[in-house]
Amino acid sequence: MIRVLGIETSCDETAASVVTLEGGGAPEILSDIVLSQIEEHAAFGGVVPEIAARAHVEALDGIIEAALADSGVDLADIDAIAATAGPGLVGGLIVGLMTAKAIAAAANKPLIAINHLEGHALTARLTDGLDFPYLLLLVSGGHTQIVAVRGVGDYQRWATTIDDALGEAFDKTAKMLGLPYPGGPNVEKVAATGDATRFAFPRPMKGSAQPDFSFSGLKTAVRQAATAIAPLSDQDVADICASFQAAVADALDDRVSRALNRFRQEFPGEAKPALVVAGGVAANRTIKATLEALCEKAGFAFVAPPLKLCTDNAAMIAWAGIERLRAGIAGENTADFLPRSRWPLDSISAPMVGSGRRGAKA
Ligand code: KG4
Ligand code: ZN
């Protein structure tokens, strides 16, 4: 039986969770507490790093206590503390990792420094018991990547954004149109009443042999269209949102279908391979439906873990800790591990300009 306490503070969620794994059984999430800072940042239209770090300091102790209490497990019975050590906003990372180090030292437990992206990458094994290898599409406010997940600690980034992350493009579009933060859910809501064919926005990178993403040109096209017809009526805003969402879905369809083809070539033994989506943008129904249809056509299983575990949480961090313990790669002397605001999941792929880590969630 392995029991791990997970801690996540890399952006604007303060989270703690206890996850267990018993023998060959399925893992169990005994507690999963996430405190969102959306209200603290809403007035600024985005995440303010200093405010985020202070909010983590104020909330983290209580959140960890609550996660332990909810789980019914004593700290003494926890096997290890797993904390996000990067990538993310360095202030929040310092708060989470230092707290984890203090608890680990005081309770004499091992500390496991986890890459936040590894947490997202392994979630589908926690929720759906997926076997390696599989393909991951991570689309959040800070990241837009396609990763071949081949094993614990064995990830290959096949694509990333060369400028904005997809969630960031949603957030910036919303801001431009005067919609409240966070932008993604509001753009989706308004788009439902809009005409997706009114504006012919570009489908960034569509047709390119390189599988990467780009969203800043699309953002500029939205701004130009909005400026050209300003002042905007509610219907104009809805039409822009719907057209933007259609362009995004179409671009994703093209990019992801290339990755599916590559997966087929590199892993020919997989009869029914899986595409897993993670990140807040995966909540978008148009995008989800597009990816589902694409998988259906390509003979892939489409795996979308419950949204609560797709967006930032500590259960995925605890689980990554369990996976590392089980694989015997939990690391040694992690008390010396320093937070890494930039920490690519795959150290082999050449860094891209921007690497999808611009903006507040960089
Ligand atoms: O994964 P997440 O909760 O946090 C990180 O970025 O780590 O993702 C948040 C992002 C935001 O940019 C938000 O606007 C976007 O996901 N998002 C959406 C939707 N819900 C959240 N984007 C499009 N449609 C949605 N329904
Ligand atoms: Zn995340």
XYZ file of C-alpha atoms and ligand atoms in Angstrom:
389
model
C 0.000 0.000 0.000
C 1.416 3.376 -1.033
C -0.069 6.611 0.303
C 1.160 9.936 -1.016
C 0.293 13.508 -0.090
C 0.367 15.757 -3.160
C 0.804 19.544 -3.181
C 0.178 21.849 -6.171
C 0.863 25.613 -6.240
C 2.326 26.294 -9.685
C -0.282 28.787 -10.832
C -3.543 30.083 -9.399
C -4.867 26.982 -7.635
C -3.767 26.026 -4.141
C -4.308 22.270 -3.916
C -3.558 19.247 -1.741
C -4.643 15.634 -2.047
C -4.022 12.159 -0.676
C -3.955 9.275 -3.157
C -3.390 5.604 -2.365
C -2.577 2.492 -4.304
C -3.012 -0.929 -2.829
C -1.325 -3.941 -4.366
C -2.512 -4.525 -7.897
C -5.807 -2.672 -7.301
C -7.010 0.601 -8.736
C -5.712 3.823 -7.189
C -8.031 5.747 -4.923
C -8.257 9.491 -4.378
C -8.938 9.822 -0.645
C -9.091 13.615 -0.725
C -8.768 16.270 -3.391
C -8.945 19.902 -2.305
C -8.545 22.740 -4.776
C -8.846 26.381 -3.843
C -9.112 28.560 -6.940
C -7.816 32.122 -6.828
C -10.012 33.266 -9.719
C -11.652 35.967 -7.600
C -8.320 37.424 -6.493
C -7.193 37.826 -10.105
C -10.474 38.618 -11.916
C -10.173 42.388 -11.450
C -6.847 42.305 -13.318
C -8.084 40.163 -16.216
C -5.395 37.541 -15.639
C -3.161 35.882 -13.066
C -0.957 38.339 -11.149
C 2.104 36.341 -9.983
C 2.708 38.282 -6.756
C -0.926 38.041 -5.685
C -0.869 34.325 -6.500
C 2.218 33.690 -4.354
C 0.732 35.558 -1.378
C -2.572 33.729 -1.698
C -0.705 30.380 -1.692
C 1.163 31.367 1.485
C -2.110 32.234 3.203
C -4.059 29.162 2.122
C -1.652 26.255 1.787
C -1.337 25.120 5.430
C -5.101 24.966 5.835
C -5.576 23.171 2.511
C -3.011 20.501 3.434
C -4.632 20.036 6.841
C -8.028 19.692 5.200
C -6.701 17.179 2.644
C -5.211 15.023 5.405
C -8.371 15.282 7.526
C -10.630 14.418 4.556
C -8.519 11.404 3.672
C -8.639 9.988 7.179
C -4.907 9.233 6.907
C -2.472 10.438 9.557
C 0.626 12.241 8.365
C 2.565 9.478 10.139
C 1.035 6.931 7.740
C 1.858 8.865 4.582
C 4.702 7.271 2.588
C 5.925 10.344 0.745
C 5.189 13.998 -0.017
C 4.982 14.881 -3.712
C 5.060 18.559 -4.638
C 5.021 20.424 -7.935
C 8.511 21.852 -8.409
C 7.900 23.381 -11.867
C 7.156 24.617 -14.427
C 5.046 27.554 -13.302
C 5.115 30.865 -11.472
C 8.213 30.782 -9.318
C 6.615 32.459 -6.276
C 3.941 29.780 -5.998
C 6.449 26.997 -6.673
C 8.650 28.237 -3.824
C 5.676 28.256 -1.432
C 4.573 24.722 -2.326
C 7.996 23.119 -2.534
C 9.320 24.740 0.663
C 6.190 23.730 2.568
C 6.568 20.179 1.265
C 10.242 20.125 2.262
C 9.375 21.342 5.761
C 6.685 18.675 6.220
C 8.969 15.986 4.799
C 11.808 16.998 7.125
C 9.590 17.293 10.208
C 7.761 14.001 9.598
C 10.848 12.224 8.273
C 9.261 11.346 4.917
C 10.761 11.310 1.447
C 10.011 14.286 -0.763
C 9.353 13.803 -4.474
C 9.723 16.847 -6.723
C 7.171 16.538 -9.512
C 7.036 18.194 -12.912
C 3.522 19.658 -13.210
C 3.297 18.474 -16.814
C 4.073 14.925 -15.716
C 1.066 15.213 -13.392
C -1.150 16.038 -16.392
C 0.535 13.353 -18.501
C -0.115 10.516 -16.030
C -3.665 11.481 -14.938
C -5.319 9.126 -17.422
C -3.657 6.202 -15.630
C -5.159 7.379 -12.346
C -8.661 7.867 -13.770
C -8.838 5.297 -16.543
C -6.015 2.853 -15.775
C -4.568 3.467 -19.236
C -1.540 1.460 -20.362
C 1.517 3.006 -22.013
C 2.026 4.214 -24.662
C -0.604 6.844 -25.406
C -0.812 10.317 -26.869
C -1.556 13.370 -24.730
C -2.976 16.680 -25.915
C -2.447 19.244 -23.176
C -4.366 22.472 -23.761
C -4.397 24.854 -20.809
C -3.777 28.492 -20.010
C -0.035 27.964 -19.956
C 0.602 24.994 -22.218
C -0.321 23.652 -25.612
C 1.537 20.450 -26.322
C 1.226 17.037 -27.868
C 3.244 14.485 -25.938
C 3.867 10.800 -26.603
C 3.645 9.244 -23.146
C 5.791 6.110 -23.374
C 6.360 5.309 -19.691
C 6.887 6.922 -16.303
C 9.547 9.570 -16.879
C 9.596 8.732 -20.585
C 7.894 11.510 -22.523
C 8.480 12.817 -26.001
C 7.109 16.203 -26.949
C 5.893 16.046 -30.510
C 4.418 19.514 -30.761
C 4.175 22.742 -28.859
C 3.006 26.268 -29.530
C 5.464 28.677 -31.038
C 3.705 31.630 -29.371
C 0.528 31.751 -27.236
C -1.013 28.826 -25.378
C -4.540 27.981 -26.497
C -6.178 28.942 -23.178
C -4.269 32.204 -23.343
C -5.708 32.844 -26.835
C -9.217 32.273 -25.431
C -8.483 34.578 -22.487
C -7.036 37.333 -24.675
C -9.918 37.100 -27.148
C -12.374 37.441 -24.270
C -10.525 40.447 -22.889
C -10.481 42.124 -26.306
C -14.248 41.654 -26.593
C -14.964 42.873 -23.070
C -15.958 39.442 -21.727
C -15.077 38.596 -18.112
C -12.105 36.530 -16.904
C -11.509 33.618 -17.229
C -12.146 33.998 -20.908
C -12.492 30.421 -22.150
C -15.840 29.497 -20.593
C -17.268 32.935 -21.472
C -16.170 32.763 -25.099
C -17.767 29.322 -25.335
C -21.015 30.510 -23.765
C -21.345 33.538 -26.039
C -20.278 31.550 -29.115
C -23.328 29.320 -28.698
C -25.533 32.138 -30.040
C -23.120 33.257 -32.756
C -22.628 32.561 -36.456
C -19.387 30.603 -36.847
C -19.232 31.316 -40.586
C -19.447 35.112 -40.422
C -15.683 35.699 -40.052
C -13.162 33.654 -42.014
C -10.382 33.628 -39.425
C -7.068 31.927 -40.242
C -6.496 28.279 -39.289
C -2.972 28.684 -37.898
C -0.379 26.154 -39.118
C -3.020 24.151 -40.973
C -1.348 22.041 -43.636
C 2.135 22.551 -42.224
C 4.225 19.375 -42.089
C 5.521 20.483 -38.705
C 3.000 19.497 -36.061
C 3.388 22.657 -33.927
C 0.733 25.197 -32.944
C 0.503 28.969 -33.236
C -2.279 31.223 -32.003
C -0.966 34.774 -32.003
C -1.875 35.375 -35.676
C -5.430 34.265 -34.987
C -5.581 36.639 -32.038
C -4.457 39.498 -34.293
C -7.082 38.577 -36.905
C -9.758 38.697 -34.198
C -8.557 42.116 -33.078
C -8.586 43.454 -36.654
C -12.088 42.121 -37.308
C -13.376 43.590 -34.052
C -11.771 46.967 -34.688
C -13.134 47.111 -38.232
C -16.777 46.799 -37.143
C -16.613 48.568 -33.736
C -18.703 49.503 -31.794
C -19.678 45.861 -31.350
C -23.229 44.693 -30.786
C -23.871 41.591 -28.674
C -24.488 39.694 -31.910
C -21.127 40.871 -33.322
C -19.358 39.603 -30.194
C -21.182 36.270 -30.409
C -20.300 35.902 -34.117
C -16.625 36.697 -33.459
C -16.509 34.166 -30.597
C -18.189 31.473 -32.687
C -15.877 32.132 -35.657
C -12.812 32.135 -33.384
C -13.844 28.846 -31.795
C -14.453 27.279 -35.203
C -10.987 28.359 -36.366
C -9.396 26.896 -33.238
C -11.263 23.592 -33.577
C -10.318 23.333 -37.238
C -6.648 24.084 -36.518
C -6.577 21.515 -33.702
C -8.193 18.932 -35.944
C -5.388 19.334 -38.480
C -2.554 19.400 -35.930
C -3.799 16.480 -33.853
C -4.595 14.309 -36.873
C -0.937 14.553 -37.885
C 0.102 13.423 -34.428
C -2.323 10.475 -34.598
C -0.757 9.421 -37.887
C 2.714 9.655 -36.410
C 1.617 7.607 -33.407
C 0.323 4.869 -35.724
C 3.673 4.784 -37.490
C 5.790 4.753 -34.331
C 3.648 2.301 -32.376
C 2.264 -0.049 -35.028
C 1.535 -2.747 -32.412
C -1.241 -0.752 -30.748
C -4.601 -2.015 -31.995
C -6.662 0.735 -30.365
C -4.349 3.523 -29.225
C -5.646 6.344 -27.036
C -5.645 10.119 -27.258
C -5.948 11.741 -23.831
C -6.932 15.387 -23.398
C -5.974 17.477 -20.383
C -6.065 21.130 -19.418
C -8.884 23.606 -18.934
C -9.537 24.088 -22.661
C -10.575 20.418 -22.830
C -13.807 21.600 -21.181
C -14.805 23.276 -24.449
C -17.599 21.238 -26.041
C -16.871 22.250 -29.630
C -13.225 21.294 -29.236
C -14.105 18.071 -27.449
C -16.603 17.077 -30.145
C -14.016 17.807 -32.856
C -11.404 15.635 -31.162
C -13.899 12.876 -30.479
C -14.904 12.758 -34.136
C -11.264 12.781 -35.188
C -10.459 9.838 -32.893
C -13.463 7.920 -34.110
C -12.318 8.353 -37.703
C -8.717 7.400 -36.899
C -9.609 4.384 -34.737
C -8.297 5.941 -31.519
C -9.963 5.768 -28.117
C -10.762 9.271 -26.864
C -10.037 9.640 -23.160
C -11.128 12.780 -21.319
C -10.641 12.430 -17.557
C -13.230 14.243 -15.408
C -12.702 17.987 -15.696
C -11.723 18.375 -12.061
C -8.734 16.137 -12.747
C -8.045 17.663 -16.184
C -7.489 21.119 -14.729
C -4.886 21.895 -12.082
C -5.184 19.723 -8.978
C -2.984 17.935 -6.450
C -4.349 14.411 -6.971
C -2.377 14.243 -10.223
C 0.759 15.325 -8.359
C 0.247 12.697 -5.622
C -0.390 10.115 -8.334
C 2.785 11.073 -10.234
C 4.575 10.543 -6.896
C 3.084 7.057 -6.597
C 4.038 6.245 -10.188
C 7.628 7.349 -9.530
C 7.856 5.417 -6.262
C 6.506 2.328 -7.958
C 8.916 2.685 -10.874
C 11.838 3.251 -8.491
C 12.597 6.705 -9.898
C 11.390 8.911 -7.069
C 14.756 10.657 -6.870
C 17.200 11.062 -4.027
C 18.227 14.081 -1.997
C 15.184 15.960 -3.186
C 15.623 18.284 -0.194
C 18.143 19.993 -2.459
C 15.736 20.312 -5.388
C 15.129 23.949 -6.332
C 11.917 25.186 -7.989
C 12.199 25.400 -11.762
C 9.934 27.974 -13.367
C 10.907 26.440 -16.718
C 11.174 22.701 -16.787
C 10.489 20.915 -20.064
C 8.953 17.480 -19.671
C 11.080 16.223 -22.481
C 14.642 17.458 -22.249
C 15.531 16.034 -25.654
C 13.219 18.046 -27.920
C 14.738 21.360 -28.875
C 13.117 24.306 -27.077
C 10.780 26.349 -29.259
C 10.717 30.103 -29.358
C 8.243 30.895 -26.580
C 7.648 27.191 -25.906
C 4.011 27.881 -25.145
C 5.046 29.407 -21.869
C 4.449 33.060 -22.373
C 2.052 35.030 -20.281
C 1.025 34.756 -16.660
C 1.144 30.991 -16.587
C 4.641 30.855 -18.084
O -5.894 23.798 -16.909
P -6.363 25.126 -16.445
O -7.494 25.163 -15.448
O -5.200 25.950 -15.804
C -3.944 26.080 -16.378
O -3.812 26.821 -17.360
O -3.004 25.451 -15.860
O -6.782 25.930 -17.752
C -7.279 27.217 -17.690
C -7.471 27.697 -19.095
C -7.863 29.154 -19.178
O -7.097 29.784 -20.169
C -9.344 29.092 -19.543
O -9.780 30.218 -20.254
C -9.391 27.837 -20.382
O -8.514 26.938 -19.736
N -10.739 27.283 -20.435
C -11.493 27.170 -21.572
C -12.759 26.669 -21.190
N -12.734 26.478 -19.825
C -11.499 26.856 -19.402
N -11.188 27.457 -22.844
C -12.153 27.228 -23.771
N -13.391 26.784 -23.472
C -13.739 26.481 -22.208
N -14.962 26.036 -21.913
Zn -1.795 22.609 -15.504
